[in-house]
C-alpha positions as a Python dict, from the first residue, in 0.01 Angstrom:
ca = {
    (1, 'X'): (0, 0, 0),
    (2, 'X'): (315, 50, -251),
    (3, 'X'): (345, 133, -587),
    (4, 'X'): (597, -72, -798),
    (5, 'X'): (762, 137, -1115),
    (6, 'X'): (916, -74, -1359),
    (7, 'X'): (1109, 34, -1644),
    (8, 'X'): (1207, -156, -1966),
    (9, 'X'): (1434, -80, -2250),
    (10, 'X'): (1553, -276, -2539),
    (11, 'X'): (1828, -16, -2568),
    (12, 'X'): (2155, -109, -2412),
    (13, 'X'): (2254, 104, -2140),
    (14, 'X'): (1973, 329, -2138),
    (15, 'X'): (1804, 267, -1814),
    (16, 'X'): (2162, 308, -1654),
    (17, 'X'): (2166, 645, -1831),
    (18, 'X'): (1859, 749, -1698),
    (19, 'X'): (1909, 642, -1359),
    (20, 'X'): (2246, 819, -1329),
    (21, 'X'): (2047, 1134, -1478),
    (22, 'X'): (1784, 1125, -1225),
    (23, 'X'): (2002, 1045, -941),
    (24, 'X'): (2278, 1269, -1014),
    (25, 'X'): (2555, 1024, -969),
    (26, 'X'): (2718, 714, -1074),
    (27, 'X'): (2492, 412, -1073),
    (28, 'X'): (2647, 67, -1002),
    (29, 'X'): (2467, -156, -1220),
    (30, 'X'): (2555, -338, -1518),
    (31, 'X'): (2534, -151, -1841),
    (32, 'X'): (2312, -376, -2015),
    (33, 'X'): (2055, -430, -1786),
    (34, 'X'): (1688, -424, -1993),
    (35, 'X'): (1461, -364, -1671),
    (36, 'X'): (1444, -191, -1339),
    (37, 'X'): (1194, -240, -1082),
    (38, 'X'): (1165, -59, -731),
    (39, 'X'): (904, -68, -508),
    (40, 'X'): (790, 264, -304),
    (41, 'X'): (644, 180, 52),
    (42, 'X'): (568, 556, 40),
    (43, 'X'): (378, 578, -279),
    (44, 'X'): (400, 961, -312),
    (45, 'X'): (795, 903, -352),
    (46, 'X'): (709, 751, -671),
    (47, 'X'): (552, 1082, -859),
    (48, 'X'): (915, 1222, -891),
    (49, 'X'): (1045, 952, -1111),
    (50, 'X'): (766, 910, -1302),
    (51, 'X'): (761, 1294, -1364),
    (52, 'X'): (1140, 1274, -1475),
    (53, 'X'): (1104, 1013, -1707),
    (54, 'X'): (784, 1183, -1885),
    (55, 'X'): (942, 1530, -1870),
    (56, 'X'): (1241, 1380, -2069),
    (57, 'X'): (1076, 1090, -2262),
    (58, 'X'): (1209, 1218, -2584),
    (59, 'X'): (1573, 1201, -2458),
    (60, 'X'): (1524, 770, -2352),
    (61, 'X'): (1385, 459, -2503),
    (62, 'X'): (1226, 360, -2210),
    (63, 'X'): (880, 208, -2125),
    (64, 'X'): (732, 263, -1760),
    (65, 'X'): (473, 115, -1579),
    (66, 'X'): (324, 122, -1214),
    (67, 'X'): (150, -136, -1020),
    (68, 'X'): (-42, -51, -697),
    (69, 'X'): (-7, -310, -433),
    (70, 'X'): (-72, -670, -647),
    (71, 'X'): (-286, -518, -902),
    (72, 'X'): (-254, -492, -1282),
    (73, 'X'): (34, -322, -1427),
    (74, 'X'): (-40, 19, -1603),
    (75, 'X'): (179, 214, -1874),
    (76, 'X'): (277, 523, -1834),
    (77, 'X'): (317, 747, -2145),
    (78, 'X'): (301, 1111, -2242),
    (79, 'X'): (-105, 1097, -2256),
    (80, 'X'): (-172, 953, -1921),
    (81, 'X'): (118, 1040, -1709),
    (82, 'X'): (-63, 1373, -1564),
    (83, 'X'): (-399, 1164, -1474),
    (84, 'X'): (-180, 900, -1334),
    (85, 'X'): (21, 1130, -1095),
    (86, 'X'): (-309, 1316, -975),
    (87, 'X'): (-472, 949, -889),
    (88, 'X'): (-177, 888, -706),
    (89, 'X'): (-184, 1203, -529),
    (90, 'X'): (-549, 1184, -425),
    (91, 'X'): (-519, 825, -334),
    (92, 'X'): (-228, 860, -111),
    (93, 'X'): (-204, 1207, 21),
    (94, 'X'): (-375, 1163, 325),
    (95, 'X'): (-255, 835, 389),
    (96, 'X'): (139, 928, 384),
    (97, 'X'): (339, 1216, 471),
    (98, 'X'): (702, 1221, 288),
}
């Protein structure tokens, strides 16, 4: 099982700025990208980027979604991110060790 994390933004440079802050290095991508998608084959690793954006959501104009395998897209926001992180941990803790 995998988790796909998707980010969308209508503000030019916003995703690149967030990723540079998250990874703490310059990101080699076009400035005006409006979406970023990454598949985490170790699903627990997705928790870090979800937490980072939600902890700093007031700084960024970015929408985030997750998808488990080929299932539905689920929006992540300030109201549900803790429940989503708990659910990811419960679903995958026994299957994957980081």
